[in-house]
XYZ file of C-alpha atoms in Angstrom:
329
model
C 55.185 -11.642 -5.273
C 56.495 -9.253 -7.959
C 53.283 -9.724 -9.969
C 51.178 -8.986 -6.905
C 53.262 -5.879 -6.154
C 52.914 -4.640 -9.730
C 49.157 -5.257 -9.637
C 48.888 -3.266 -6.420
C 50.921 -0.414 -7.900
C 48.662 -0.397 -10.964
C 45.620 -0.330 -8.738
C 47.051 2.560 -6.697
C 47.586 4.539 -9.894
C 43.966 4.038 -10.902
C 42.806 4.930 -7.384
C 44.395 8.350 -7.856
C 42.975 9.026 -11.314
C 39.499 7.450 -11.526
C 36.258 7.414 -9.546
C 36.001 4.343 -7.349
C 32.623 3.495 -8.873
C 30.932 4.954 -11.916
C 27.523 3.902 -13.218
C 26.701 5.196 -16.689
C 23.020 5.022 -17.713
C 22.794 1.618 -16.026
C 19.549 -0.264 -16.639
C 18.204 -3.743 -15.996
C 14.938 -5.108 -17.382
C 13.580 -8.547 -16.558
C 11.369 -10.336 -19.074
C 10.287 -9.221 -22.520
C 7.377 -7.621 -24.298
C 4.259 -7.139 -22.197
C 5.949 -8.943 -19.291
C 9.003 -6.693 -19.256
C 9.776 -5.230 -15.827
C 12.371 -2.417 -15.559
C 14.060 -3.066 -12.199
C 16.727 -0.366 -12.688
C 16.241 2.645 -14.942
C 19.205 4.529 -16.370
C 21.231 5.093 -13.192
C 24.182 7.459 -13.475
C 26.173 7.716 -10.244
C 29.804 8.392 -9.383
C 31.317 7.429 -6.017
C 34.626 8.954 -4.922
C 37.506 6.903 -3.474
C 37.177 6.511 0.293
C 33.503 7.515 0.356
C 30.823 5.643 2.322
C 27.851 5.713 -0.028
C 24.515 4.894 1.573
C 22.292 3.361 -1.098
C 18.764 3.221 0.287
C 15.307 2.352 -0.951
C 12.145 0.409 -0.128
C 11.849 -3.293 -0.907
C 11.766 -3.893 -4.648
C 13.254 -0.499 -5.485
C 16.259 -1.948 -7.348
C 18.987 -1.862 -4.683
C 20.036 -5.508 -4.770
C 19.819 -5.658 -8.573
C 22.185 -2.684 -8.744
C 24.586 -4.262 -6.229
C 24.647 -7.494 -8.248
C 25.506 -5.554 -11.413
C 28.275 -3.758 -9.502
C 29.647 -7.119 -8.361
C 29.501 -8.548 -11.915
C 26.946 -11.152 -10.805
C 24.277 -9.800 -13.137
C 24.599 -8.345 -16.615
C 22.918 -4.984 -17.267
C 20.412 -4.608 -20.073
C 22.135 -1.373 -21.046
C 24.682 1.056 -19.695
C 27.918 0.238 -17.913
C 29.669 -0.119 -14.563
C 33.268 0.977 -14.044
C 35.290 0.122 -10.933
C 38.393 2.321 -10.746
C 38.187 2.697 -14.516
C 37.740 -1.007 -15.292
C 34.592 -1.864 -17.256
C 32.840 -4.673 -15.373
C 31.626 -6.313 -18.582
C 34.678 -5.847 -20.814
C 37.377 -6.163 -18.130
C 35.554 -8.388 -15.686
C 38.545 -10.114 -14.085
C 40.325 -6.813 -13.429
C 37.155 -5.142 -12.175
C 36.177 -7.865 -9.703
C 39.683 -7.829 -8.228
C 38.846 -4.342 -6.940
C 35.687 -5.540 -5.158
C 34.810 -7.340 -1.955
C 31.132 -8.111 -1.431
C 29.062 -9.074 1.595
C 25.710 -10.052 0.109
C 22.423 -10.399 1.947
C 22.072 -13.699 3.783
C 25.803 -14.653 3.851
C 25.545 -15.765 0.227
C 29.235 -15.263 -0.429
C 30.521 -18.037 1.866
C 30.264 -21.820 1.719
C 28.849 -23.470 4.822
C 30.490 -26.826 4.109
C 33.949 -25.221 4.299
C 35.797 -24.064 7.396
C 36.463 -20.371 8.026
C 40.061 -20.709 6.808
C 39.030 -22.702 3.740
C 36.515 -20.011 2.800
C 39.202 -17.348 2.903
C 41.623 -19.431 0.872
C 38.929 -20.279 -1.672
C 37.844 -16.686 -2.252
C 41.409 -15.417 -2.225
C 42.468 -17.977 -4.847
C 39.369 -17.163 -6.881
C 40.711 -13.628 -7.286
C 44.214 -14.693 -8.233
C 46.124 -14.710 -4.941
C 48.393 -17.555 -3.898
C 47.753 -19.394 -0.638
C 51.000 -18.014 0.803
C 49.669 -14.477 0.204
C 46.248 -15.236 1.653
C 47.269 -16.874 4.931
C 48.863 -13.870 6.745
C 45.953 -11.517 6.021
C 43.428 -14.287 6.648
C 44.938 -14.984 10.059
C 44.887 -11.287 10.936
C 41.242 -10.901 9.859
C 40.064 -13.960 11.774
C 41.894 -12.814 14.896
C 40.511 -9.279 14.626
C 36.989 -10.642 14.211
C 37.302 -13.066 17.117
C 37.144 -16.194 14.953
C 40.674 -17.543 15.158
C 39.898 -20.230 17.745
C 37.211 -21.654 15.445
C 39.094 -21.224 12.187
C 39.071 -24.952 11.394
C 35.366 -25.526 12.059
C 32.717 -25.682 9.348
C 30.922 -22.377 8.888
C 27.557 -24.172 8.748
C 27.800 -24.746 12.499
C 28.396 -21.070 13.289
C 25.825 -18.606 14.572
C 24.401 -16.085 12.103
C 26.639 -13.358 13.523
C 29.766 -15.496 13.175
C 28.828 -16.428 9.617
C 28.496 -12.754 8.805
C 31.949 -12.138 10.238
C 33.366 -14.890 8.012
C 31.617 -13.241 5.057
C 33.289 -9.942 5.940
C 36.686 -11.637 6.228
C 36.160 -13.374 2.857
C 35.300 -10.035 1.269
C 38.409 -8.387 2.722
C 40.991 -11.153 2.351
C 42.258 -9.758 -0.968
C 42.406 -6.217 0.497
C 40.071 -4.762 -2.171
C 39.631 -0.977 -2.393
C 35.838 -1.267 -2.868
C 33.449 -3.029 -0.494
C 29.792 -3.729 -1.320
C 27.659 -4.321 1.775
C 24.114 -5.461 1.065
C 22.163 -5.581 4.357
C 25.281 -6.518 6.368
C 23.476 -6.551 9.744
C 20.252 -8.319 8.766
C 19.313 -10.997 11.299
C 22.225 -10.182 13.605
C 21.989 -9.674 17.342
C 22.872 -6.299 18.842
C 26.479 -7.218 19.627
C 27.198 -8.662 16.176
C 25.546 -5.680 14.461
C 27.671 -3.314 16.536
C 30.807 -5.185 15.458
C 29.857 -4.858 11.778
C 29.181 -1.137 12.218
C 32.546 -0.609 13.917
C 34.274 -2.403 11.052
C 32.553 -0.305 8.402
C 33.739 2.844 10.172
C 37.240 1.456 10.556
C 37.539 0.322 6.950
C 36.419 3.690 5.613
C 38.186 6.059 7.980
C 41.372 4.143 8.756
C 41.932 2.081 5.593
C 40.350 4.391 3.014
C 38.003 1.768 1.558
C 35.161 2.879 -0.692
C 31.966 1.381 0.703
C 28.513 1.017 -0.793
C 26.078 0.327 2.038
C 22.491 -0.833 1.529
C 20.499 -1.295 4.714
C 17.116 -0.875 6.321
C 18.899 0.139 9.528
C 18.653 3.846 8.732
C 20.209 5.022 11.984
C 23.348 3.096 11.007
C 23.257 4.563 7.497
C 22.928 8.067 8.939
C 25.874 7.521 11.271
C 28.231 5.946 8.723
C 27.360 7.390 5.301
C 29.186 10.375 3.839
C 26.511 10.554 1.172
C 23.065 9.053 0.701
C 21.165 8.194 -2.458
C 17.571 6.968 -2.402
C 16.303 4.716 -5.182
C 12.584 4.324 -5.874
C 11.031 2.294 -8.687
C 14.475 1.800 -10.211
C 15.386 5.507 -10.307
C 17.490 7.750 -8.075
C 15.146 10.283 -6.461
C 17.638 11.857 -4.033
C 21.439 11.994 -3.922
C 23.200 14.367 -1.493
C 25.862 14.401 1.221
C 24.155 13.102 4.352
C 24.267 16.402 6.220
C 22.938 18.345 3.236
C 20.092 15.867 2.793
C 19.050 16.226 6.440
C 19.378 20.016 6.296
C 17.201 20.112 3.179
C 14.353 18.617 5.197
C 15.087 20.546 8.388
C 12.083 22.326 9.865
C 11.899 26.106 10.015
C 11.909 26.229 13.780
C 14.495 26.126 16.534
C 15.569 24.097 19.513
C 17.359 25.702 22.453
C 19.312 23.218 24.518
C 19.922 24.002 28.183
C 22.698 22.401 30.233
C 20.611 21.357 33.247
C 18.182 18.460 33.913
C 14.563 18.967 32.868
C 13.257 18.928 36.441
C 15.438 21.964 37.255
C 14.090 24.133 34.415
C 11.326 26.555 35.598
C 8.786 25.563 32.947
C 6.406 28.400 33.856
C 9.049 30.918 32.770
C 8.853 29.637 29.184
C 5.081 29.839 28.793
C 3.578 27.140 26.551
C 6.831 26.086 24.884
C 7.537 22.340 24.680
C 10.225 21.279 27.163
C 11.778 17.812 26.975
C 14.618 15.964 28.673
C 17.385 15.576 26.095
C 20.038 13.813 28.176
C 20.618 13.242 31.912
C 22.081 16.737 32.239
C 20.431 18.561 29.322
C 16.979 19.878 28.429
C 15.522 20.752 25.040
C 13.166 23.717 24.599
C 11.293 23.484 21.290
C 10.086 26.665 19.625
C 6.878 26.556 17.541
C 8.277 28.594 14.620
C 11.336 30.403 13.267
C 10.177 33.677 14.842
C 13.385 35.432 15.885
C 11.555 37.415 18.591
C 10.491 34.190 20.332
C 14.044 32.837 20.087
C 15.563 35.973 21.648
C 12.949 35.926 24.416
C 13.854 32.318 25.285
C 17.569 33.147 25.316
C 16.966 36.173 27.513
C 14.856 34.112 29.939
C 17.545 31.434 30.139
C 20.142 34.072 30.911
C 17.915 35.682 33.544
C 17.429 32.314 35.261
C 21.168 31.500 35.016
C 20.466 28.479 32.832
C 23.544 27.565 30.731
C 22.835 27.455 26.993
C 24.474 24.443 25.324
C 23.265 24.928 21.743
C 20.736 26.603 19.460
C 19.778 24.432 16.470
C 17.318 24.273 13.654
C 15.236 21.158 14.230
C 16.719 18.463 12.037
C 14.887 15.249 11.142
C 16.432 11.794 11.324
C 17.414 10.007 8.125
C 14.496 7.647 8.717
C 12.039 10.566 8.709
C 13.622 12.016 5.561
C 13.579 8.616 3.856
C 9.863 8.193 4.542
C 9.137 11.654 3.128
C 11.164 10.971 -0.027
C 9.639 7.553 -0.653
C 6.126 8.926 -0.149
C 6.911 11.681 -2.627
C 6.495 14.582 -0.230
């Protein structure tokens, strides 16, 4: 137990002094000569402790290759990966102790083992004793609703339950960094919601650093503190999520009124677009950023005693921004 305590203290010291993740000119090329294919091209990225980093890109962009290099499952052609200051190639055992990974398709669990056996196996693999693994393993399985089936083979579980076991296996050593590669792929709505709630909890309540790759862009928008987009092996955008959305915001306004759409006297607002926003709110969309039009709408709302809830620049969704970036607009 003393060794484990000292290791945790050492890790805490590094957490305070180093980036959680640092990629330095990271590259990966498959094949040689005329058949060489550069999957990842000189990535340099730093992720702060406790940050949820949305790592997005189209199929074949280099996301999974990058995640595998982060997890020490694939050697880079050049460059380096550091996890809390540990070089993944030169200090592999120390580096991987900082990481928990949920890879696409539940690839980090063994279907022939039970849920408990999976947790013990992966905990032992990273240097923990069974006596250290069992209390946290029990807590994780109970929290994820798997305790009653802890002694059943994972191969007989539903896809959602297998994904929960994969999450528990990734967290059993209490790592400070979590790599989530398509964590909700193939899951039903309820299971996907559970995964999303856990990502939020791990980041906000436990201070985990999370790298999230997903095609569920609404989830990425909701959870990510920062978003980077990779295309053809290169980072083409990297900003805090709000700043990225603001960068692509349209130069026109929305006035939100606190009454249902069928109560709004549409004729008073001329040809402006009026839409129901929520059961008790209505959105009035202005065609431009013309301040005169905005003031006229506000004055009309006041004259008609319509409560103004908000005035916003029209902001796109992350999905819309992603499409624009990938298309090179």
